[in-house]
């Protein structure tokens, strides 16, 4: 009898402990779910509730005394638990939100107050802090493109001003040297130019162009298109000496550079290269300007490498023939091969820069920004290094006149369109010059170079983020 009474007492005690444990666990779960709704939202709280309910049932089965009914219902409960877990897996996962500052601290369970009776108390409605702005999990391609522009393309204004000042000082020093060294040759004013001055500088890789114009006498020289010469080259022009019956050879200081009745670009270019390499006192000029200036002996065109404590700069010195009228072509003494070596190369850069500037001024567009981005991307990838500013300018000019929306928000789309246009041009191995369609700017590329460029751009189109 005593043992029967003891077993009943133990059973009642176990039931009371189970009820108390259930009440405590239930209160804890309710508190967690109430706070989870604030932190995770309704969807997140539902997911947490399903998981908590499944865990609670497993704890109940592990701690409660087993009887025959429980043993028979084990399979049913197990099936329900798997259904709940499968529902948990099937519930769409929501992106986590940044928790408010007040709820980001660890949660502590409320303990019973000695002054208040046990049981639920109504504390009234609680005001939750306003949710903070969601933190982005990943950047869009547009955002990555703008970040690349900021990190690799944009140049600080202080460096731009310093580079312009150094280029202007070097131009003045070189102007004085040429007048003293070659007083019989009338050179025009040396004026620095190039992408740095036209808002097209992409990083620090672009050269500053320092044109050395030849002041040719009016009426003694005539420009002949390259297609009308033996070379049959549409890129170039010949400078022919005229009026020889009235002004015989030797009456012009530039007659010393004549080859077969035409002004040769090779002879004055070689003269300038030798003068820059051996005659100019660059250490003294560099000390005066606070920098180190060295002529480059490895390049075919005359280059000056400038090293300042704040930046590095490359100045390319170009002999040029310029006409009196604005529509006259600008011709450069450039080291060309074959029959074109006796011709002057037409410089399309001034026309390209002016056209892009006019298009952007018309609608406050971002065409020049697109060109800077393309130049920066191609320079950062060795496989795309053969695509220079001249190639990329043609693509941007065509897109700039064909597309209407050039706001910053469309910059990513225009970037991908430019890549597609380059791929199509490489497939045809043809990129016509925007101002002279008879000139194929891909004509100087070998077949294997075209294949390598096309493959690299095709991969870039499939995953454009890898280019940045």
CSV table of C-alpha atoms in Angstrom, one decimal:
chain,number,residue,atom,x,y,z
A,1,UNK,CA,0.0,0.0,0.0
A,2,UNK,CA,2.8,2.4,0.9
A,3,UNK,CA,4.7,1.6,-2.3
A,4,UNK,CA,1.5,2.2,-4.4
A,5,UNK,CA,1.0,5.5,-2.6
A,6,UNK,CA,4.7,6.4,-3.3
A,7,UNK,CA,4.4,5.7,-7.0
A,8,UNK,CA,1.3,7.8,-7.2
A,9,UNK,CA,3.1,10.7,-5.5
A,10,UNK,CA,6.1,10.4,-7.8
A,11,UNK,CA,3.7,10.4,-10.8
A,12,UNK,CA,1.9,13.5,-9.6
A,13,UNK,CA,5.3,15.2,-8.9
A,14,UNK,CA,6.5,14.3,-12.4
A,15,UNK,CA,3.3,15.6,-13.9
A,16,UNK,CA,3.7,18.9,-12.0
A,17,UNK,CA,7.3,19.2,-13.0
A,18,UNK,CA,6.4,18.6,-16.6
A,19,UNK,CA,3.7,21.2,-16.4
A,20,UNK,CA,6.0,23.7,-14.9
A,21,UNK,CA,8.7,22.9,-17.4
A,22,UNK,CA,6.2,23.3,-20.2
A,23,UNK,CA,5.0,26.6,-18.8
A,24,UNK,CA,8.6,27.9,-18.5
A,25,UNK,CA,9.6,26.6,-22.0
A,26,UNK,CA,6.4,28.0,-23.5
A,27,UNK,CA,6.9,31.4,-21.9
A,28,UNK,CA,10.5,31.4,-23.2
A,29,UNK,CA,9.4,30.4,-26.7
A,30,UNK,CA,6.7,33.1,-26.7
A,31,UNK,CA,9.2,35.7,-25.6
A,32,UNK,CA,11.7,34.7,-28.3
A,33,UNK,CA,9.1,34.7,-31.0
A,34,UNK,CA,7.8,38.1,-30.0
A,35,UNK,CA,11.2,39.6,-30.2
A,36,UNK,CA,12.0,37.6,-33.4
A,37,UNK,CA,9.1,39.2,-35.1
A,38,UNK,CA,10.6,42.6,-34.6
A,39,UNK,CA,14.1,41.5,-35.7
A,40,UNK,CA,13.3,39.0,-38.5
A,41,UNK,CA,9.9,40.1,-39.6
A,42,UNK,CA,6.8,38.0,-40.0
A,43,UNK,CA,8.4,35.6,-42.4
A,44,UNK,CA,11.5,35.0,-40.3
A,45,UNK,CA,9.4,34.6,-37.1
A,46,UNK,CA,7.3,32.0,-38.8
A,47,UNK,CA,10.4,30.0,-39.8
A,48,UNK,CA,11.8,30.3,-36.3
A,49,UNK,CA,8.5,29.2,-34.9
A,50,UNK,CA,8.4,26.0,-37.0
A,51,UNK,CA,11.9,25.1,-36.0
A,52,UNK,CA,11.3,25.8,-32.3
A,53,UNK,CA,8.1,23.7,-32.3
A,54,UNK,CA,9.9,20.8,-33.8
A,55,UNK,CA,12.7,21.0,-31.2
A,56,UNK,CA,10.2,21.3,-28.4
A,57,UNK,CA,8.4,18.2,-29.5
A,58,UNK,CA,11.7,16.3,-29.5
A,59,UNK,CA,12.5,17.5,-26.0
A,60,UNK,CA,9.1,16.5,-24.8
A,61,UNK,CA,9.5,13.0,-26.1
A,62,UNK,CA,12.9,12.7,-24.6
A,63,UNK,CA,12.0,13.9,-21.1
A,64,UNK,CA,8.4,12.7,-20.6
A,65,UNK,CA,7.7,9.1,-19.3
A,66,UNK,CA,6.9,6.6,-22.0
A,67,UNK,CA,3.7,4.6,-21.9
A,68,UNK,CA,2.0,2.4,-24.4
A,69,UNK,CA,0.1,5.2,-26.0
A,70,UNK,CA,3.3,7.2,-26.4
A,71,UNK,CA,5.1,4.3,-27.9
A,72,UNK,CA,2.3,3.8,-30.4
A,73,UNK,CA,2.4,7.4,-31.3
A,74,UNK,CA,6.2,7.7,-31.8
A,75,UNK,CA,6.0,7.0,-35.5
A,76,UNK,CA,3.2,9.6,-35.9
A,77,UNK,CA,5.1,12.3,-34.1
A,78,UNK,CA,8.2,11.5,-36.0
A,79,UNK,CA,6.4,11.9,-39.3
A,80,UNK,CA,5.0,15.2,-38.1
A,81,UNK,CA,8.4,16.4,-37.2
A,82,UNK,CA,9.9,15.5,-40.6
A,83,UNK,CA,6.9,17.3,-42.2
A,84,UNK,CA,7.7,20.4,-40.2
A,85,UNK,CA,11.4,20.2,-41.1
A,86,UNK,CA,10.6,19.8,-44.7
A,87,UNK,CA,8.3,22.8,-44.5
A,88,UNK,CA,11.1,24.7,-42.9
A,89,UNK,CA,13.4,23.8,-45.9
A,90,UNK,CA,10.7,24.7,-48.4
A,91,UNK,CA,10.0,28.1,-46.8
A,92,UNK,CA,11.7,30.7,-49.0
A,93,UNK,CA,14.6,32.3,-47.3
A,94,UNK,CA,14.4,36.0,-46.9
A,95,UNK,CA,17.4,38.3,-47.1
A,96,UNK,CA,18.5,39.2,-43.6
A,97,UNK,CA,17.9,42.8,-42.5
A,98,UNK,CA,20.2,44.8,-40.4
A,99,UNK,CA,18.7,44.7,-36.9
A,100,UNK,CA,17.9,48.0,-35.1
A,101,UNK,CA,20.5,49.2,-32.7
A,102,UNK,CA,18.2,48.6,-29.7
A,103,UNK,CA,17.6,44.9,-30.7
A,104,UNK,CA,21.2,44.1,-31.7
A,105,UNK,CA,22.1,43.5,-28.0
A,106,UNK,CA,21.9,40.0,-26.5
A,107,UNK,CA,18.4,39.1,-25.3
A,108,UNK,CA,18.0,38.3,-21.6
A,109,UNK,CA,15.0,36.5,-20.2
A,110,UNK,CA,12.9,38.6,-17.8
A,111,UNK,CA,13.1,37.3,-14.3
A,112,UNK,CA,10.2,37.5,-11.8
A,113,UNK,CA,10.1,40.7,-9.9
A,114,UNK,CA,9.7,40.3,-6.1
A,115,UNK,CA,7.2,43.2,-5.9
A,116,UNK,CA,5.0,41.9,-8.6
A,117,UNK,CA,2.9,38.7,-8.5
A,118,UNK,CA,3.7,35.7,-10.7
A,119,UNK,CA,1.8,35.5,-14.0
A,120,UNK,CA,1.5,37.5,-17.2
A,121,UNK,CA,1.3,41.2,-16.8
A,122,UNK,CA,0.2,43.7,-19.4
A,123,UNK,CA,3.0,46.3,-19.9
A,124,UNK,CA,1.1,48.1,-22.7
A,125,UNK,CA,2.2,48.6,-26.3
A,126,UNK,CA,5.9,49.0,-26.8
A,127,UNK,CA,7.3,51.3,-29.5
A,128,UNK,CA,9.9,49.6,-31.7
A,129,UNK,CA,12.7,51.7,-33.0
A,130,UNK,CA,12.5,52.6,-36.7
A,131,UNK,CA,14.2,50.0,-38.9
A,132,UNK,CA,17.5,51.0,-40.4
A,133,UNK,CA,18.2,51.0,-44.1
A,134,UNK,CA,18.9,47.5,-45.5
A,135,UNK,CA,22.6,46.8,-46.1
A,136,UNK,CA,23.3,45.7,-49.7
A,137,UNK,CA,24.4,42.0,-50.0
A,138,UNK,CA,25.9,42.4,-53.5
A,139,UNK,CA,26.6,45.3,-55.8
A,140,UNK,CA,25.0,45.6,-59.2
A,141,UNK,CA,27.3,45.9,-62.3
A,142,UNK,CA,26.5,49.6,-62.5
A,143,UNK,CA,27.7,50.1,-59.0
A,144,UNK,CA,30.9,48.0,-59.6
A,145,UNK,CA,31.6,50.0,-62.7
A,146,UNK,CA,31.3,53.3,-60.8
A,147,UNK,CA,33.6,51.9,-58.1
A,148,UNK,CA,36.2,50.9,-60.7
A,149,UNK,CA,36.0,54.4,-62.1
A,150,UNK,CA,36.6,55.9,-58.7
A,151,UNK,CA,39.5,53.6,-57.8
A,152,UNK,CA,41.3,53.2,-61.2
A,153,UNK,CA,40.2,55.9,-63.6
A,154,UNK,CA,39.6,59.2,-61.8
A,155,UNK,CA,42.6,61.3,-61.1
A,156,UNK,CA,42.7,63.7,-58.2
A,157,UNK,CA,42.4,67.4,-59.2
A,158,UNK,CA,45.7,68.2,-57.5
A,159,UNK,CA,47.6,65.7,-59.6
A,160,UNK,CA,45.9,67.0,-62.8
A,161,UNK,CA,46.9,70.6,-62.0
A,162,UNK,CA,50.5,69.5,-61.2
A,163,UNK,CA,50.8,67.5,-64.4
A,164,UNK,CA,49.6,70.4,-66.5
A,165,UNK,CA,52.0,72.8,-64.8
A,166,UNK,CA,55.0,70.4,-65.4
A,167,UNK,CA,54.0,69.9,-69.0
A,168,UNK,CA,53.7,73.7,-69.6
A,169,UNK,CA,57.1,74.3,-68.0
A,170,UNK,CA,58.7,71.6,-70.1
A,171,UNK,CA,57.2,73.1,-73.2
A,172,UNK,CA,58.7,76.5,-72.4
A,173,UNK,CA,62.1,75.0,-71.8
A,174,UNK,CA,62.0,73.0,-75.0
A,175,UNK,CA,60.8,76.0,-77.0
A,176,UNK,CA,63.7,78.0,-75.8
A,177,UNK,CA,66.1,75.2,-76.6
A,178,UNK,CA,64.8,74.7,-80.2
A,179,UNK,CA,65.1,78.5,-80.9
A,180,UNK,CA,68.7,78.5,-79.7
A,181,UNK,CA,69.7,75.2,-81.3
A,182,UNK,CA,68.0,75.7,-84.7
A,183,UNK,CA,67.5,79.5,-85.1
A,184,UNK,CA,67.1,79.0,-88.9
A,185,UNK,CA,64.0,76.7,-88.5
A,186,UNK,CA,60.8,78.6,-87.7
A,187,UNK,CA,58.9,76.4,-85.2
A,188,UNK,CA,55.5,77.5,-83.9
A,189,UNK,CA,54.5,77.8,-80.3
A,190,UNK,CA,54.7,74.5,-78.3
A,191,UNK,CA,51.3,74.0,-76.6
A,192,UNK,CA,50.6,70.8,-74.5
A,193,UNK,CA,47.5,69.0,-75.3
A,194,UNK,CA,45.9,65.5,-75.1
A,195,UNK,CA,43.4,63.6,-72.9
A,196,UNK,CA,44.6,65.3,-69.8
A,197,UNK,CA,43.3,68.6,-71.2
A,198,UNK,CA,40.1,67.3,-72.7
A,199,UNK,CA,38.6,65.4,-69.8
A,200,UNK,CA,39.6,62.0,-71.3
A,201,UNK,CA,42.5,61.0,-69.0
A,202,UNK,CA,42.0,57.5,-67.8
A,203,UNK,CA,44.4,57.0,-64.9
A,204,UNK,CA,48.0,58.0,-65.2
A,205,UNK,CA,48.8,56.0,-68.3
A,206,UNK,CA,47.9,58.6,-71.0
A,207,UNK,CA,50.7,60.7,-72.6
A,208,UNK,CA,50.7,64.4,-72.7
A,209,UNK,CA,51.0,65.5,-76.3
A,210,UNK,CA,53.5,68.3,-77.0
A,211,UNK,CA,53.1,69.4,-80.6
A,212,UNK,CA,56.1,71.0,-82.3
A,213,UNK,CA,54.5,72.7,-85.3
A,214,UNK,CA,56.5,73.5,-88.4
A,215,UNK,CA,55.7,77.0,-89.6
A,216,UNK,CA,55.6,76.4,-93.4
A,217,UNK,CA,55.4,79.3,-95.8
A,218,UNK,CA,52.1,79.9,-97.4
A,219,UNK,CA,52.0,79.2,-101.1
A,220,UNK,CA,55.1,77.0,-101.1
A,221,UNK,CA,53.5,73.7,-99.9
A,222,UNK,CA,50.6,71.7,-101.0
A,223,UNK,CA,48.9,68.8,-99.2
A,224,UNK,CA,48.3,65.6,-101.3
A,225,UNK,CA,45.9,62.8,-100.0
A,226,UNK,CA,47.7,59.5,-99.4
A,227,UNK,CA,45.4,57.7,-101.9
A,228,UNK,CA,46.8,59.9,-104.6
A,229,UNK,CA,50.4,58.9,-103.9
A,230,UNK,CA,52.3,55.7,-104.7
A,231,UNK,CA,51.7,54.4,-101.1
A,232,UNK,CA,47.9,54.5,-101.7
A,233,UNK,CA,47.4,54.9,-97.9
A,234,UNK,CA,44.2,56.7,-96.8
A,235,UNK,CA,45.6,57.4,-93.4
A,236,UNK,CA,48.3,59.7,-94.6
A,237,UNK,CA,49.1,62.8,-96.6
A,238,UNK,CA,52.1,64.0,-98.6
A,239,UNK,CA,53.5,67.5,-98.2
A,240,UNK,CA,54.7,68.6,-101.7
A,241,UNK,CA,57.0,71.6,-102.4
A,242,UNK,CA,55.5,73.9,-105.0
A,243,UNK,CA,56.5,77.1,-106.8
A,244,UNK,CA,60.0,75.8,-107.5
A,245,UNK,CA,60.2,77.9,-110.7
A,246,UNK,CA,59.6,81.1,-108.7
A,247,UNK,CA,61.0,80.1,-105.3
A,248,UNK,CA,63.9,77.7,-106.1
A,249,UNK,CA,65.0,75.0,-103.8
A,250,UNK,CA,66.9,76.4,-100.9
A,251,UNK,CA,64.7,79.5,-100.5
A,252,UNK,CA,62.8,77.8,-97.7
A,253,UNK,CA,64.5,76.7,-94.5
A,254,UNK,CA,62.5,73.5,-94.7
A,255,UNK,CA,64.0,72.6,-98.1
A,256,UNK,CA,66.8,70.8,-96.3
A,257,UNK,CA,64.3,68.0,-95.5
A,258,UNK,CA,63.0,67.5,-99.0
A,259,UNK,CA,63.1,64.0,-100.5
A,260,UNK,CA,62.0,63.8,-104.1
A,261,UNK,CA,60.2,67.1,-104.0
A,262,UNK,CA,58.2,66.2,-100.8
A,263,UNK,CA,58.8,67.2,-97.2
A,264,UNK,CA,60.0,64.0,-95.5
A,265,UNK,CA,58.8,63.3,-91.9
A,266,UNK,CA,61.7,60.9,-91.2
A,267,UNK,CA,64.6,63.4,-91.5
A,268,UNK,CA,63.3,66.1,-89.0
A,269,UNK,CA,61.9,63.3,-86.7
A,270,UNK,CA,65.4,61.8,-86.5
A,271,UNK,CA,66.9,65.2,-85.9
A,272,UNK,CA,64.5,65.9,-83.1
A,273,UNK,CA,65.1,62.5,-81.5
A,274,UNK,CA,68.9,62.9,-81.4
A,275,UNK,CA,68.6,66.4,-80.0
A,276,UNK,CA,66.3,65.3,-77.2
A,277,UNK,CA,68.5,62.4,-76.4
A,278,UNK,CA,71.9,64.0,-76.4
A,279,UNK,CA,71.8,67.8,-76.7
A,280,UNK,CA,69.2,69.0,-74.2
A,281,UNK,CA,70.5,69.4,-70.6
A,282,UNK,CA,67.6,67.6,-68.9
A,283,UNK,CA,69.3,67.3,-65.5
A,284,UNK,CA,69.5,71.1,-65.2
A,285,UNK,CA,65.9,71.6,-66.5
A,286,UNK,CA,64.6,68.9,-64.1
A,287,UNK,CA,66.4,70.5,-61.2
A,288,UNK,CA,64.9,73.8,-62.1
A,289,UNK,CA,61.4,72.3,-62.2
A,290,UNK,CA,61.8,70.0,-59.2
A,291,UNK,CA,61.6,66.7,-61.1
A,292,UNK,CA,63.6,64.2,-63.0
A,293,UNK,CA,63.4,64.2,-66.8
A,294,UNK,CA,64.8,61.5,-69.0
A,295,UNK,CA,64.4,60.9,-72.7
A,296,UNK,CA,63.3,57.4,-73.6
A,297,UNK,CA,65.7,55.7,-76.0
A,298,UNK,CA,63.6,52.5,-76.4
A,299,UNK,CA,60.6,54.1,-78.2
A,300,UNK,CA,60.4,55.1,-81.8
A,301,UNK,CA,58.7,58.3,-81.1
A,302,UNK,CA,60.4,61.0,-79.0
A,303,UNK,CA,59.3,60.5,-75.4
A,304,UNK,CA,60.2,62.2,-72.2
A,305,UNK,CA,59.7,60.4,-68.9
A,306,UNK,CA,59.0,62.8,-66.0
A,307,UNK,CA,59.3,61.7,-62.4
A,308,UNK,CA,58.0,63.9,-59.7
A,309,UNK,CA,57.6,63.1,-56.0
A,310,UNK,CA,53.9,63.2,-56.4
A,311,UNK,CA,53.4,61.6,-59.9
A,312,UNK,CA,54.9,60.2,-63.0
A,313,UNK,CA,54.3,61.7,-66.4
A,314,UNK,CA,55.1,60.8,-70.0
A,315,UNK,CA,55.4,63.6,-72.6
A,316,UNK,CA,55.4,62.6,-76.3
A,317,UNK,CA,57.0,65.3,-78.5
A,318,UNK,CA,55.4,65.3,-82.0
A,319,UNK,CA,56.5,67.2,-85.0
A,320,UNK,CA,53.3,68.5,-86.7
A,321,UNK,CA,52.2,70.3,-89.9
A,322,UNK,CA,49.1,72.3,-89.2
A,323,UNK,CA,47.0,74.3,-91.7
A,324,UNK,CA,45.9,77.9,-91.3
A,325,UNK,CA,42.2,77.0,-91.5
A,326,UNK,CA,40.4,75.0,-88.8
A,327,UNK,CA,39.2,72.4,-91.3
A,328,UNK,CA,42.8,71.7,-92.4
A,329,UNK,CA,44.1,68.3,-91.3
A,330,UNK,CA,46.7,68.0,-88.5
A,331,UNK,CA,49.6,65.9,-89.8
A,332,UNK,CA,52.2,64.2,-87.6
A,333,UNK,CA,55.7,62.9,-88.3
A,334,UNK,CA,55.2,59.3,-87.2
A,335,UNK,CA,57.5,56.3,-87.7
A,336,UNK,CA,55.5,54.4,-90.4
A,337,UNK,CA,56.7,51.4,-92.3
A,338,UNK,CA,57.0,50.8,-96.1
A,339,UNK,CA,56.0,53.3,-98.6
A,340,UNK,CA,54.0,55.2,-96.0
A,341,UNK,CA,57.3,56.1,-94.3
A,342,UNK,CA,57.6,59.2,-96.5
A,343,UNK,CA,54.1,60.4,-95.7
A,344,UNK,CA,52.6,62.3,-92.8
A,345,UNK,CA,50.0,60.6,-90.6
A,346,UNK,CA,46.8,62.4,-90.2
A,347,UNK,CA,45.9,63.0,-86.5
A,348,UNK,CA,42.2,62.4,-85.8
A,349,UNK,CA,42.5,63.0,-82.0
A,350,UNK,CA,41.5,66.7,-82.0
A,351,UNK,CA,38.4,66.0,-84.1
A,352,UNK,CA,37.4,63.0,-81.9
A,353,UNK,CA,37.8,65.0,-78.7
A,354,UNK,CA,35.9,68.0,-80.1
A,355,UNK,CA,33.0,65.8,-81.3
A,356,UNK,CA,32.7,63.9,-77.9
A,357,UNK,CA,32.8,67.2,-76.1
A,358,UNK,CA,30.0,68.6,-78.3
A,359,UNK,CA,27.8,65.6,-77.9
A,360,UNK,CA,28.1,65.6,-74.1
A,361,UNK,CA,27.4,69.3,-74.0
A,362,UNK,CA,24.2,68.8,-75.9
A,363,UNK,CA,22.6,66.5,-73.4
A,364,UNK,CA,24.9,66.5,-70.4
A,365,UNK,CA,25.9,63.0,-71.3
A,366,UNK,CA,28.5,60.5,-70.1
A,367,UNK,CA,30.2,59.6,-73.4
A,368,UNK,CA,33.6,60.8,-72.3
A,369,UNK,CA,33.2,58.9,-69.0
A,370,UNK,CA,32.5,55.7,-71.0
A,371,UNK,CA,35.6,56.2,-73.1
A,372,UNK,CA,37.7,56.7,-69.9
A,373,UNK,CA,36.2,53.5,-68.4
A,374,UNK,CA,36.9,51.5,-71.6
A,375,UNK,CA,40.5,52.8,-71.7
A,376,UNK,CA,41.0,51.9,-68.0
A,377,UNK,CA,39.6,48.4,-68.4
A,378,UNK,CA,41.7,47.6,-71.5
A,379,UNK,CA,44.9,48.8,-69.9
A,380,UNK,CA,44.3,46.7,-66.8
A,381,UNK,CA,44.0,43.5,-68.9
A,382,UNK,CA,47.0,42.4,-70.9
A,383,UNK,CA,44.8,40.5,-73.3
A,384,UNK,CA,43.1,43.8,-74.2
A,385,UNK,CA,46.2,46.0,-74.3
A,386,UNK,CA,46.1,46.1,-78.2
A,387,UNK,CA,42.9,48.1,-78.0
A,388,UNK,CA,44.1,51.7,-77.7
A,389,UNK,CA,42.2,55.0,-77.4
A,390,UNK,CA,41.9,55.4,-81.1
A,391,UNK,CA,39.9,52.1,-81.4
A,392,UNK,CA,37.7,52.8,-78.4
A,393,UNK,CA,37.0,56.3,-79.5
A,394,UNK,CA,35.3,55.1,-82.7
A,395,UNK,CA,33.0,52.8,-80.8
A,396,UNK,CA,32.0,55.5,-78.4
A,397,UNK,CA,31.4,58.0,-81.2
A,398,UNK,CA,29.1,55.6,-83.0
A,399,UNK,CA,27.2,54.8,-79.8
A,400,UNK,CA,27.1,58.5,-78.8
A,401,UNK,CA,25.3,59.4,-82.0
A,402,UNK,CA,23.0,56.4,-82.2
A,403,UNK,CA,21.8,56.2,-78.6
A,404,UNK,CA,19.7,58.8,-76.9
A,405,UNK,CA,20.0,58.1,-73.2
A,406,UNK,CA,23.4,59.0,-71.9
A,407,UNK,CA,22.6,59.6,-68.2
A,408,UNK,CA,24.8,58.1,-65.5
A,409,UNK,CA,22.2,55.5,-64.8
A,410,UNK,CA,22.7,54.1,-68.3
A,411,UNK,CA,26.5,53.9,-68.1
A,412,UNK,CA,26.6,50.2,-67.4
A,413,UNK,CA,24.3,49.4,-70.3
A,414,UNK,CA,26.4,51.6,-72.7
A,415,UNK,CA,29.5,49.8,-71.5
A,416,UNK,CA,28.2,46.4,-72.4
A,417,UNK,CA,27.0,47.8,-75.8
A,418,UNK,CA,30.5,49.1,-76.5
A,419,UNK,CA,31.9,45.6,-75.8
A,420,UNK,CA,29.3,44.0,-78.1
A,421,UNK,CA,30.2,46.5,-80.9
A,422,UNK,CA,33.9,45.7,-80.5
A,423,UNK,CA,33.2,42.0,-80.7
A,424,UNK,CA,31.2,42.5,-83.9
A,425,UNK,CA,34.0,44.6,-85.4
A,426,UNK,CA,36.6,42.0,-84.5
A,427,UNK,CA,34.4,39.3,-86.2
A,428,UNK,CA,34.6,41.3,-89.4
A,429,UNK,CA,38.2,42.4,-88.8
A,430,UNK,CA,37.1,45.9,-89.6
A,431,UNK,CA,36.8,49.0,-87.6
A,432,UNK,CA,36.2,52.0,-89.9
A,433,UNK,CA,37.4,55.4,-88.8
A,434,UNK,CA,34.5,57.6,-87.8
A,435,UNK,CA,35.7,60.6,-89.9
A,436,UNK,CA,37.2,58.6,-92.7
A,437,UNK,CA,35.4,55.2,-93.3
A,438,UNK,CA,38.1,54.3,-95.9
A,439,UNK,CA,40.6,53.8,-93.0
A,440,UNK,CA,40.3,50.4,-91.2
A,441,UNK,CA,41.8,50.8,-87.8
A,442,UNK,CA,42.1,47.1,-87.4
A,443,UNK,CA,44.2,46.8,-90.5
A,444,UNK,CA,47.4,46.8,-88.5
A,445,UNK,CA,46.4,43.8,-86.3
A,446,UNK,CA,47.5,40.3,-87.1
A,447,UNK,CA,44.9,37.5,-87.3
A,448,UNK,CA,46.0,35.9,-84.1
A,449,UNK,CA,45.8,39.2,-82.3
A,450,UNK,CA,42.2,39.7,-83.5
A,451,UNK,CA,41.3,36.2,-82.3
A,452,UNK,CA,42.8,36.8,-78.9
A,453,UNK,CA,41.0,40.2,-78.5
A,454,UNK,CA,37.7,38.7,-79.7
A,455,UNK,CA,38.0,35.8,-77.2
A,456,UNK,CA,38.9,38.1,-74.3
A,457,UNK,CA,35.9,40.4,-75.1
A,458,UNK,CA,33.5,37.5,-75.5
A,459,UNK,CA,34.5,36.2,-72.1
A,460,UNK,CA,34.1,39.7,-70.7
A,461,UNK,CA,30.6,39.9,-72.1
A,462,UNK,CA,29.6,36.7,-70.4
A,463,UNK,CA,31.0,37.8,-67.0
A,464,UNK,CA,31.6,41.6,-67.2
A,465,UNK,CA,32.4,41.9,-63.5
A,466,UNK,CA,35.7,40.0,-64.2
A,467,UNK,CA,36.9,42.9,-66.3
A,468,UNK,CA,36.7,45.3,-63.4
